[in-house]
Coordinates of C-alpha atoms and ligand atoms in Angstrom, one line a residue:
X1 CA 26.7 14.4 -6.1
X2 CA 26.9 14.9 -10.1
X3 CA 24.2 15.9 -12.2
X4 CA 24.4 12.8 -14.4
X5 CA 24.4 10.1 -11.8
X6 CA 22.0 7.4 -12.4
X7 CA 20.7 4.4 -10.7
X8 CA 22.9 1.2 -11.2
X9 CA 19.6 -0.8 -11.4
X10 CA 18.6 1.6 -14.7
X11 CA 16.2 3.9 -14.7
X12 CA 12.3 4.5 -16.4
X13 CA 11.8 4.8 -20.3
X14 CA 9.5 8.1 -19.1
X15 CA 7.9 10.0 -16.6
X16 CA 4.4 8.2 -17.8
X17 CA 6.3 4.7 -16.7
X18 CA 7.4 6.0 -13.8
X19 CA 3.6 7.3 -12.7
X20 CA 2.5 3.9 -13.7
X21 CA 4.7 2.1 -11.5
X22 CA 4.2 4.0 -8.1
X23 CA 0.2 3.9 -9.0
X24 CA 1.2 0.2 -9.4
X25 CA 2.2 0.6 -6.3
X26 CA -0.3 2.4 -4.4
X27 CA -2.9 0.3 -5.8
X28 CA -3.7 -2.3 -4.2
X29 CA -5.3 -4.5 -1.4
X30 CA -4.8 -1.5 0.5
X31 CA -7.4 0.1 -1.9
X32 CA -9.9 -2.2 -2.6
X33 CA -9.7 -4.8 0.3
X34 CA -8.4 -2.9 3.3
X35 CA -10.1 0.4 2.8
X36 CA -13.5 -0.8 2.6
X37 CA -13.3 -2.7 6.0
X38 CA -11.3 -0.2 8.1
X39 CA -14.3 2.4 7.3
X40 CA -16.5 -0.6 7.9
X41 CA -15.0 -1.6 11.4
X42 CA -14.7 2.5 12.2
X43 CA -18.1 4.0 11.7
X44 CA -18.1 4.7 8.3
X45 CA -18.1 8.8 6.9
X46 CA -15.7 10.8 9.9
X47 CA -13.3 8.0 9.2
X48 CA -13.1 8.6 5.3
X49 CA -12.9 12.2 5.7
X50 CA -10.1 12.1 8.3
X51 CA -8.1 9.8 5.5
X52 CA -8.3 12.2 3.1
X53 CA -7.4 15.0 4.9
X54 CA -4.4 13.0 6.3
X55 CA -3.9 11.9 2.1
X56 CA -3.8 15.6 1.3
X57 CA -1.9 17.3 4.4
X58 CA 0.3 14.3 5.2
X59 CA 0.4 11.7 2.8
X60 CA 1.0 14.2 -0.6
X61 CA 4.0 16.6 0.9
X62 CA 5.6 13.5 1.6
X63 CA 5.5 11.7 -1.4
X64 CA 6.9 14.8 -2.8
X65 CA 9.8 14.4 -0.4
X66 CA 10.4 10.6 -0.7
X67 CA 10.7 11.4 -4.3
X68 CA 12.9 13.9 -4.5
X69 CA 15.2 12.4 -1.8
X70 CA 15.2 8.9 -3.8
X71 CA 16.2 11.0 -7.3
X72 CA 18.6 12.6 -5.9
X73 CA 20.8 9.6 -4.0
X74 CA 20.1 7.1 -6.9
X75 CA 20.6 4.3 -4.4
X76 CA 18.3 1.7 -1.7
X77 CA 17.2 3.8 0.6
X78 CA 19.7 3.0 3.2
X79 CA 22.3 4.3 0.8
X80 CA 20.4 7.5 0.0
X81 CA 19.9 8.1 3.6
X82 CA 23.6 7.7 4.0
X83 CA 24.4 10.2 0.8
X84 CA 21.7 12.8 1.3
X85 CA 22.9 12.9 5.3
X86 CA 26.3 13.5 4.6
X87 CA 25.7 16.1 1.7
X88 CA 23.9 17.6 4.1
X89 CA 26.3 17.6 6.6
X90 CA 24.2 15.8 8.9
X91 CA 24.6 12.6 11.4
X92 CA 25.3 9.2 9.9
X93 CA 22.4 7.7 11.6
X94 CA 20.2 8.9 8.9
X95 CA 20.8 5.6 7.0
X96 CA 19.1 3.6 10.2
X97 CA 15.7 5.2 8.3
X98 CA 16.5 2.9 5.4
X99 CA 16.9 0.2 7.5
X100 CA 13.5 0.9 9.1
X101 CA 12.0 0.4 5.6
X102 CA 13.6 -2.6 4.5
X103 CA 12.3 -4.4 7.4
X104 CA 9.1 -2.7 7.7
X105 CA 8.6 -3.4 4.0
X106 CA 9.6 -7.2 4.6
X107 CA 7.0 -7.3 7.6
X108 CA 4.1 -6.0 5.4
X109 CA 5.0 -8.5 2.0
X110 CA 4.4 -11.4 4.8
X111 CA 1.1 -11.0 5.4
X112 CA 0.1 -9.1 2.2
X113 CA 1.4 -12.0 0.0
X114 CA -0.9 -14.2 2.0
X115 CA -4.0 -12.5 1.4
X116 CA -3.3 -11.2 -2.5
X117 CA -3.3 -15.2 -2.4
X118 CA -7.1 -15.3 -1.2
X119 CA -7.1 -13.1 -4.0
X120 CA -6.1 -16.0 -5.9
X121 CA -8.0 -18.7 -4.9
X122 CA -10.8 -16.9 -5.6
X123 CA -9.8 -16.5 -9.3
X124 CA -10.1 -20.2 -9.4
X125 CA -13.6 -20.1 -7.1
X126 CA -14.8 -17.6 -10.0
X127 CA -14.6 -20.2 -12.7
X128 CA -15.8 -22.9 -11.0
X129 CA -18.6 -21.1 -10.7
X130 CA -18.3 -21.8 -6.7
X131 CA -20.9 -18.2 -5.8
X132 CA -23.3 -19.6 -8.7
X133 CA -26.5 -18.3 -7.0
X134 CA -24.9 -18.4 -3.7
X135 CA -26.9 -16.6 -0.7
X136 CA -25.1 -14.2 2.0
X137 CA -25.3 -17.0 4.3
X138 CA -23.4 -19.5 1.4
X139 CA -20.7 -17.5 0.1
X140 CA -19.6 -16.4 3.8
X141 CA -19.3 -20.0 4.6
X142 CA -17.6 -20.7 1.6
X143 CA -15.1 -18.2 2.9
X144 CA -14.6 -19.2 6.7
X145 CA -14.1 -22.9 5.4
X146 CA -11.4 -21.7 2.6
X147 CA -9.2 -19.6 5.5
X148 CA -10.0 -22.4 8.0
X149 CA -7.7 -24.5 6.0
X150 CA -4.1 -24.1 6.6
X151 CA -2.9 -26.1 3.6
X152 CA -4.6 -23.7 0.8
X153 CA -3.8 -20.6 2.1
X154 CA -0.2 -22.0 2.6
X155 CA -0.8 -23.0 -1.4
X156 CA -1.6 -20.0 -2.8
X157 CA 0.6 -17.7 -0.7
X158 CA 3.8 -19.7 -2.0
X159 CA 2.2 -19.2 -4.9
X160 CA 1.8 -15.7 -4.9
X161 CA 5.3 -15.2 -3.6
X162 CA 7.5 -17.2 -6.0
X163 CA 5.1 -15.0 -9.0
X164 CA 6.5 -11.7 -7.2
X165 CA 10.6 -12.6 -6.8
X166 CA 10.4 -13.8 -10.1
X167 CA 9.3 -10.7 -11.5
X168 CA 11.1 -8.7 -9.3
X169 CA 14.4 -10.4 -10.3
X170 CA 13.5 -9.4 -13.7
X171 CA 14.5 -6.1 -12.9
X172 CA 12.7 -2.2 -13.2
X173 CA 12.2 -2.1 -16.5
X174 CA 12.0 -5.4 -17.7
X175 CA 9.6 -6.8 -14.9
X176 CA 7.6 -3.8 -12.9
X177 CA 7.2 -1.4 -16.0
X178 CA 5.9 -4.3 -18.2
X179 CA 3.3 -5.5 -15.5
X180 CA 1.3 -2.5 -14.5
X181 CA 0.7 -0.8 -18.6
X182 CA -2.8 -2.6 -18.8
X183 CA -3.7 -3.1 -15.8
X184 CA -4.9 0.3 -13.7
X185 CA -7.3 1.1 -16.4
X186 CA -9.2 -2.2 -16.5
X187 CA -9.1 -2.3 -12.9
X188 CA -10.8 1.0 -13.0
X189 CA -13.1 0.1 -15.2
X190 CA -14.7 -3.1 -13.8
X191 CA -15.3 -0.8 -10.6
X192 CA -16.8 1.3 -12.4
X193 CA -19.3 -1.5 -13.4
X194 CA -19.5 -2.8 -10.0
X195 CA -20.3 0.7 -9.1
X196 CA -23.0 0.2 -11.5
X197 CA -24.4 -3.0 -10.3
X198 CA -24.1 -2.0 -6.9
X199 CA -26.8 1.1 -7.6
X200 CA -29.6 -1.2 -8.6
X201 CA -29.3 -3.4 -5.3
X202 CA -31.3 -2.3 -2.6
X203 CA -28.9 -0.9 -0.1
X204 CA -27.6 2.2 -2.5
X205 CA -28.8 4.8 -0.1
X206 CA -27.7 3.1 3.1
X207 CA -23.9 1.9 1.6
X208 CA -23.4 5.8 0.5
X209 CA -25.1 7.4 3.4
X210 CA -22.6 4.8 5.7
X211 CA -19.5 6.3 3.3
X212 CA -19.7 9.9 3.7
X213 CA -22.2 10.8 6.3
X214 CA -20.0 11.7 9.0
X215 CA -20.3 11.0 13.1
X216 CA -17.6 12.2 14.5
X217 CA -19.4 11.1 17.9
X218 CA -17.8 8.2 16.9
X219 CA -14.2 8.7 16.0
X220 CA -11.9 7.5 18.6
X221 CA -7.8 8.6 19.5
X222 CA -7.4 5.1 17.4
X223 CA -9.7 4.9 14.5
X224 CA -7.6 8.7 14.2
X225 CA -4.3 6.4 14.1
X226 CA -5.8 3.7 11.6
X227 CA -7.2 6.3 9.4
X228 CA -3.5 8.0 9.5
X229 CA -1.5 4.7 9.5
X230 CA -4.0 3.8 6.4
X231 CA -3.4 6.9 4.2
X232 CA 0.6 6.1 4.4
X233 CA -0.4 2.3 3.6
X234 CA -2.3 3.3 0.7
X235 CA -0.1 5.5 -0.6
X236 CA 3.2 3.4 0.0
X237 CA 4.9 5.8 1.6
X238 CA 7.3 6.0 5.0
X239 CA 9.4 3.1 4.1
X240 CA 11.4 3.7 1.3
X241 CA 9.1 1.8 -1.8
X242 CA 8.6 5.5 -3.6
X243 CA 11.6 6.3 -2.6
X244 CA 13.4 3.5 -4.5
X245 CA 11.0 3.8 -7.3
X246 CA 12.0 7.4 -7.7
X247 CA 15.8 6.7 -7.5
X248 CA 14.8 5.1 -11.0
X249 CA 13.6 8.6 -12.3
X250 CA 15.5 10.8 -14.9
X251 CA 16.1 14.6 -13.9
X252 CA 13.9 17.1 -15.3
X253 CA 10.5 15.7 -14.3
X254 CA 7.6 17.8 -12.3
X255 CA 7.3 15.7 -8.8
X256 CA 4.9 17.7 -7.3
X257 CA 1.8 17.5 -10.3
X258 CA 3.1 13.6 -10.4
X259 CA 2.6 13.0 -6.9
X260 CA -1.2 14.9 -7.0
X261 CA -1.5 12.5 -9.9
X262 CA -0.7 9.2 -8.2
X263 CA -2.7 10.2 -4.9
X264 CA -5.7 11.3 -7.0
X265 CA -5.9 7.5 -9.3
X266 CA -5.5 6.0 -5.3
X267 CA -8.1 7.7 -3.4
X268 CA -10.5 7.4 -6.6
X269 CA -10.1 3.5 -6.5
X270 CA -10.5 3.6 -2.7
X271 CA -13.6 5.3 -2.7
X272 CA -14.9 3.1 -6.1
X273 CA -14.2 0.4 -4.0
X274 CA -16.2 1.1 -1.2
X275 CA -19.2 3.1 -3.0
X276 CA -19.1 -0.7 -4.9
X277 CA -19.1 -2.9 -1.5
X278 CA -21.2 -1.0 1.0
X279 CA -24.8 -1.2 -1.0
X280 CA -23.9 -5.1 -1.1
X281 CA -23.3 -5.2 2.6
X282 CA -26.5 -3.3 3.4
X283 CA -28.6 -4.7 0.9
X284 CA -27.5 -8.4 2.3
X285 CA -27.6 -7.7 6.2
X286 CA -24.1 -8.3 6.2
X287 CA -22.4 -6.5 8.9
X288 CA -20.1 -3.6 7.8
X289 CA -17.4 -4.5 10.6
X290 CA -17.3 -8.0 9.6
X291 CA -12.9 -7.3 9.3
X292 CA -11.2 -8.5 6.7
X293 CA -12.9 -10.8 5.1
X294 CA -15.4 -8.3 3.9
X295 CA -14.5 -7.6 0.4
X296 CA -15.1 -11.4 -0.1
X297 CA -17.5 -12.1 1.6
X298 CA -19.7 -9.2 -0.6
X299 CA -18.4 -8.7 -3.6
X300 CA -19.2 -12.6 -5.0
X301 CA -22.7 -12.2 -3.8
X302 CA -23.1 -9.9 -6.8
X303 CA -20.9 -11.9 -8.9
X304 CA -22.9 -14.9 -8.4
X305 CA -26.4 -13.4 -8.9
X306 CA -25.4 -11.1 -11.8
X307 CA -25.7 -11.8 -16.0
X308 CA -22.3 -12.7 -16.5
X309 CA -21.1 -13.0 -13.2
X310 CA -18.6 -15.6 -13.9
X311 CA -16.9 -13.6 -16.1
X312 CA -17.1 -10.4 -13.9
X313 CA -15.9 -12.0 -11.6
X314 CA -12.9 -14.0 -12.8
X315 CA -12.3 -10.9 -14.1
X316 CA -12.2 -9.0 -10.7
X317 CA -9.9 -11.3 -8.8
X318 CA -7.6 -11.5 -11.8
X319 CA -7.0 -7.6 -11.6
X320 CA -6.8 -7.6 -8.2
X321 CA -4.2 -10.5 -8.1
X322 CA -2.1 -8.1 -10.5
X323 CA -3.1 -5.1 -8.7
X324 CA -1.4 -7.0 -5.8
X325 CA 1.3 -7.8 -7.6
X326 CA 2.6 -4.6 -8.8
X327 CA 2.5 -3.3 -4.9
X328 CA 4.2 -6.6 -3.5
X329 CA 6.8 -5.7 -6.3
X330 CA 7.8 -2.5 -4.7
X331 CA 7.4 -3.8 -0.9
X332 CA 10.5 -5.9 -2.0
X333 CA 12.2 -3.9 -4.3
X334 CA 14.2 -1.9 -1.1
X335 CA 15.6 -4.7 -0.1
X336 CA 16.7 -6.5 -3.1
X337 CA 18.1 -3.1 -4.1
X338 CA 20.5 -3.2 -0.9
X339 CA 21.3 -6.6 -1.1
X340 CA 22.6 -6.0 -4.9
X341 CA 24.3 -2.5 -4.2
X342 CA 26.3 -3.8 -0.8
X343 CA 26.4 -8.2 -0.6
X344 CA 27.2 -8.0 -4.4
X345 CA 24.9 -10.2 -5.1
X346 CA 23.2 -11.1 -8.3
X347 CA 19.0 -9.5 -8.7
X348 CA 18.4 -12.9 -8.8
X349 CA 20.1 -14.7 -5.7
X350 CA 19.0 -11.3 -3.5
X351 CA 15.1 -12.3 -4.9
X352 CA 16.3 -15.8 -3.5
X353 CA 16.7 -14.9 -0.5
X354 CA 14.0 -12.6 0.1
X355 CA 11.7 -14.5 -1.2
X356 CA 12.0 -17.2 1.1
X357 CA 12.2 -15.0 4.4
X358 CA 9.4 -13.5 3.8
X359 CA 7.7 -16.5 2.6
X360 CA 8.8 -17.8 6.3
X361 CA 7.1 -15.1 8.3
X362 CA 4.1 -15.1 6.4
X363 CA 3.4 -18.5 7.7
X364 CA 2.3 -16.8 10.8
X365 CA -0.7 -14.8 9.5
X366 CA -1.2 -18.1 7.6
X367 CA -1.6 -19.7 11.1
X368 CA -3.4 -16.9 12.3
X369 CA -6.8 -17.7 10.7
X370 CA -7.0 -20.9 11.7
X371 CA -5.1 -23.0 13.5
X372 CA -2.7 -20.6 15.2
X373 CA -6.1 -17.9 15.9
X374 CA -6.1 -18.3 19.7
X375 CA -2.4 -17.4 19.4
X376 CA -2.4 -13.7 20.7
X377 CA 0.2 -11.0 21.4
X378 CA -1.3 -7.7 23.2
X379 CA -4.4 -9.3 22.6
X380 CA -3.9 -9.5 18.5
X381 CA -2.8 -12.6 16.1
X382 CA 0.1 -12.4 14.2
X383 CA -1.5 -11.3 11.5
X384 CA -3.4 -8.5 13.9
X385 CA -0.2 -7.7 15.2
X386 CA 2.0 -7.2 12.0
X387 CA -0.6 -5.0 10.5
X388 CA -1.0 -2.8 13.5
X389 CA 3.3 -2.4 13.9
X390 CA 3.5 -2.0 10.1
X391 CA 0.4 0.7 8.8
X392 CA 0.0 2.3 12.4
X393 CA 3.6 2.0 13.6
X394 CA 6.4 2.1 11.5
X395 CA 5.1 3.8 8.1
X396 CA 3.8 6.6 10.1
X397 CA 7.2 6.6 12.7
X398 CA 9.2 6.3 8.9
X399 CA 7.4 9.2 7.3
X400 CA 7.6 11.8 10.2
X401 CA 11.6 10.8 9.6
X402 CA 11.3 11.6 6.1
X403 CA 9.4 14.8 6.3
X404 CA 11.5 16.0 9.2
X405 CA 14.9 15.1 6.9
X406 CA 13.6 16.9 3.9
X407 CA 12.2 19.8 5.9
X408 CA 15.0 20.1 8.3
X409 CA 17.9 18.7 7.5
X410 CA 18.5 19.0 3.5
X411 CA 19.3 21.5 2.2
X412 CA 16.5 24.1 0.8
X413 CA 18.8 24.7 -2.3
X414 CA 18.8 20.8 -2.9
X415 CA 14.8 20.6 -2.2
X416 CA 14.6 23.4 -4.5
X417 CA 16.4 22.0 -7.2
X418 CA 14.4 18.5 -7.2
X419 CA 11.0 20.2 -7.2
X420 CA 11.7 22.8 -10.2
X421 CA 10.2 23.8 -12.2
X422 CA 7.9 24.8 -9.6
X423 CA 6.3 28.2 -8.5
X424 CA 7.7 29.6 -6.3
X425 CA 4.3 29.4 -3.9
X426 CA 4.0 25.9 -4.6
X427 CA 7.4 25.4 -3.1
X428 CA 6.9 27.5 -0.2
X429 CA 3.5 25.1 0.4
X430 CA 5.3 22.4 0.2
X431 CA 7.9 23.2 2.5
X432 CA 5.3 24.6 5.3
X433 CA 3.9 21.0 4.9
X434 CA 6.9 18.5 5.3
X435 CA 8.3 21.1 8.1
X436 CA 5.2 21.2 10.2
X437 CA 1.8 20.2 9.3
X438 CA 3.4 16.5 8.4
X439 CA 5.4 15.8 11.6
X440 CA 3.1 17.5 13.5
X441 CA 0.2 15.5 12.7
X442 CA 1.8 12.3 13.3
X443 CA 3.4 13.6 16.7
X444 CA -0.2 14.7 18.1
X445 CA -1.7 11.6 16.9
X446 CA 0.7 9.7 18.4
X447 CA 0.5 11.5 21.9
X448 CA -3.5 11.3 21.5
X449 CA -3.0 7.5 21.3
X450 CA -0.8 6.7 24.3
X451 CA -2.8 8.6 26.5
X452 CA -0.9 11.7 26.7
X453 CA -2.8 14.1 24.7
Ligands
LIG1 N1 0.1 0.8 -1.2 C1 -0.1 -0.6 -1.3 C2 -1.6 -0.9 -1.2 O1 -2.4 0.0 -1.0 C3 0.6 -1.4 -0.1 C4 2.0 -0.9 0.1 C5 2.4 -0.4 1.3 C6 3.0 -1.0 -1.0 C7 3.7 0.1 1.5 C8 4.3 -0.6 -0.8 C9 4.6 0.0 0.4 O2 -2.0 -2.0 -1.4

């Protein structure tokens, strides 16, 4: 592999745009709609401290590695697996790790695409002023009838998809870098001011106490597994997105502060998020595990009783739409990358196609909330079930792969190389954490969860 090699798809103007687009990436519904009600549905405070131990211990060493793997093979992840494998003299098979992403990353755009389009529909709801006023009791109807409806979710999740292949075929620097400039600092600020808001409603006390108080009385083998699966969800990691995205990035950039970086802006909006939600949900009797429908089913009840609500919240759902966006972007952006680099096929007709398989399967979490909800596999809904096989399965399964690889089977040289200019400590940390603490997290988890352990 030569020094100069670049990515055929181009490469980032800077390290900044490059930071930007895997926060893009990080943030999003996984922050501010699916954190809130996994610590919701799991007890609250043991489950947000075992997601940011798992963030730190787990989640950062590996970003490190999915980084440095995807600069040095400058390719989809399943060619990178197949380079880095046989420069490091190691089996083929490596490249089926690729393939693991590329499908897991399809799996997780059907469903996510459907609810970034709730996302959506609620911009519009916002400016109709549909939570003018509204009680608890309203805007949680207002929200069963809108997923009880087949035909609008359908709406907005074609919606939301055709928005995301058509930036995607745009290309890295034209379409992803352009997209995510503005929008992580508003999005942080208009937490901040629901942050605000939520501190004069009543249930401040209770919605922080729920946060960080922890119970551990409470923690189970599989709130362990969701908190795990959550912290690679969060951070897009174990299926190749960062590892695409840093394919894209020049030599001669620090990985290891970028990843602390990109983790840090995550767990911050996370935990905005929540310390935002929680005094709404106590301060309403709403119930913390209500699932997910519990970031709308709150949030607009401040919206609608709030000075300038309607603008707040327009706001709100608008950012979150984008914040959406710029993660759906990099779901794809393995795929497409393959399809161009081995079917020959133009950005645009690999966007095509895509598109419209995902678009397929994401008819069945459509389904799942209404007419299709008695429709159950092992007991879960499609939707259930995608989520569970996706953040619990296969990201974890993917990362363990790709801590082991860059523990294990690369060479230390190589790793080396990628991470400088690094102490020489900070190396040494790193590499205790990708070859053990990593894999062996998810292995004990994993054994904890079937029963063995
Ligand atoms: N990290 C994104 C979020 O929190 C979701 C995502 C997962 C994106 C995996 C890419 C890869 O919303």
């Amino acid at each position: 592999m030569t020094e100069t090699k670049k990515s055929i798809h181009g490469e980032w103007s800077s390290r900044f745009a490059f930071i930007l687009a895997a926060t893009g990436s990080a943030v999003g519904l996984g922050n501010i709609w699916k954190f809130p009600y996994i610590t919701g549905e799991n007890g609250g405070g043991a489950f947000v401290i075992i997601y940011l131990v798992c963030i730190l211990a787990i989640g950062i060493p590996i970003m490190m590695a999915e980084t440095l793997m995807g600069r040095r093979g400058r390719q989809s992840p399943i060619n990178t697996m197949k380079d880095l494998a046989k420069e490091a003299g190691a089996d083929e098979n490596w490249h089926l790790l690729g393939w693991l992403g590329v499908i897991a990353g399809f799996l997780i755009l059907s469903y996510y695409s459907v609810i970034a389009g709730w996302a959506g529909a609620y911009v519009l709801k916002s400016v109709t002023g549909s939570f003018f006023d509204g009680s608890a009791a309203e805007i949680k109807s207002l929200f069963d009838s809108f997923i009880a409806s087949p035909l609008q979710l359908m709406f907005w999740h074609t919606l939301f998809m055709a928005v995301t292949m058509y930036v995607v075929s745009q290309g890295v620097k034209g379409g992803i870098e352009r997209a995510v400039r503005f929008l992580m600092p508003s999005l942080f600020f208009i937490l901040i001011l629901m942050v605000g808001y939520a501190m004069s409603s009543g249930g401040y006390e209770q919605g922080l106490e729920f946060l960080f108080y922890p119970d551990f009385s409470e923690v189970t083998g599989e709130s362990v597994l969701t908190a795990m699966g959550h912290a690679f969800f969060t951070l897009s990691l174990g299926m190749g997105a960062i590892m695409v995205y840093g394919s894209y990035l020049p030599k001669g950039i620090s990985i290891g502060k970028t990843a602390i970086l990109i983790a840090g802006a995550d767990t911050a909006v996370a935990l905005l998020a929540g310390i935002a939600i929680f005094p709404i949900v106590f301060a309403n009797g709403l119930e913390p595990s209500s699932g997910p429908g519990l970031l709308f089913q709150s949030l607009p009840i401040a919206f609608g009783n709030m000075g300038g609500g309607f603008i707040f919240g327009t706001l709100f759902f608008i950012l979150l739409v984008f914040a959406a966006l710029s993660s759906s972007i990099s779901l794809i952006e393995p795929a497409v990358a393959w399809l161009v680099e081995n079917r020959n096929m133009s950005r645009e007709m690999a966007c095509l196609w895509s598109g419209v398989i995902t678009w397929l399967v994401g008819l069945g979490t459509v389904f799942s909330f209404n007419i299709g909800s008695e429709f159950k596999i092992f007991d879960k809904t499609i939707f259930d079930l995608l989520d569970y096989l996706t953040a619990n399965l296969m990201l974890p399964i993917g990362g363990f792969c790709i801590a082991v690889f860059a523990g294990w089977i690369m060479k230390a040289e190589h790793t080396r190389e990628e991470l400088a200019p690094s102490a020489a400590w900070h190396y040494a940390l790193w590499k205790f954490l990708v070859c053990f603490v990593s894999p062996a997290a998810v292995f004990f988890v994993f054994l904890n969860v079937i029963g063995i352990l």
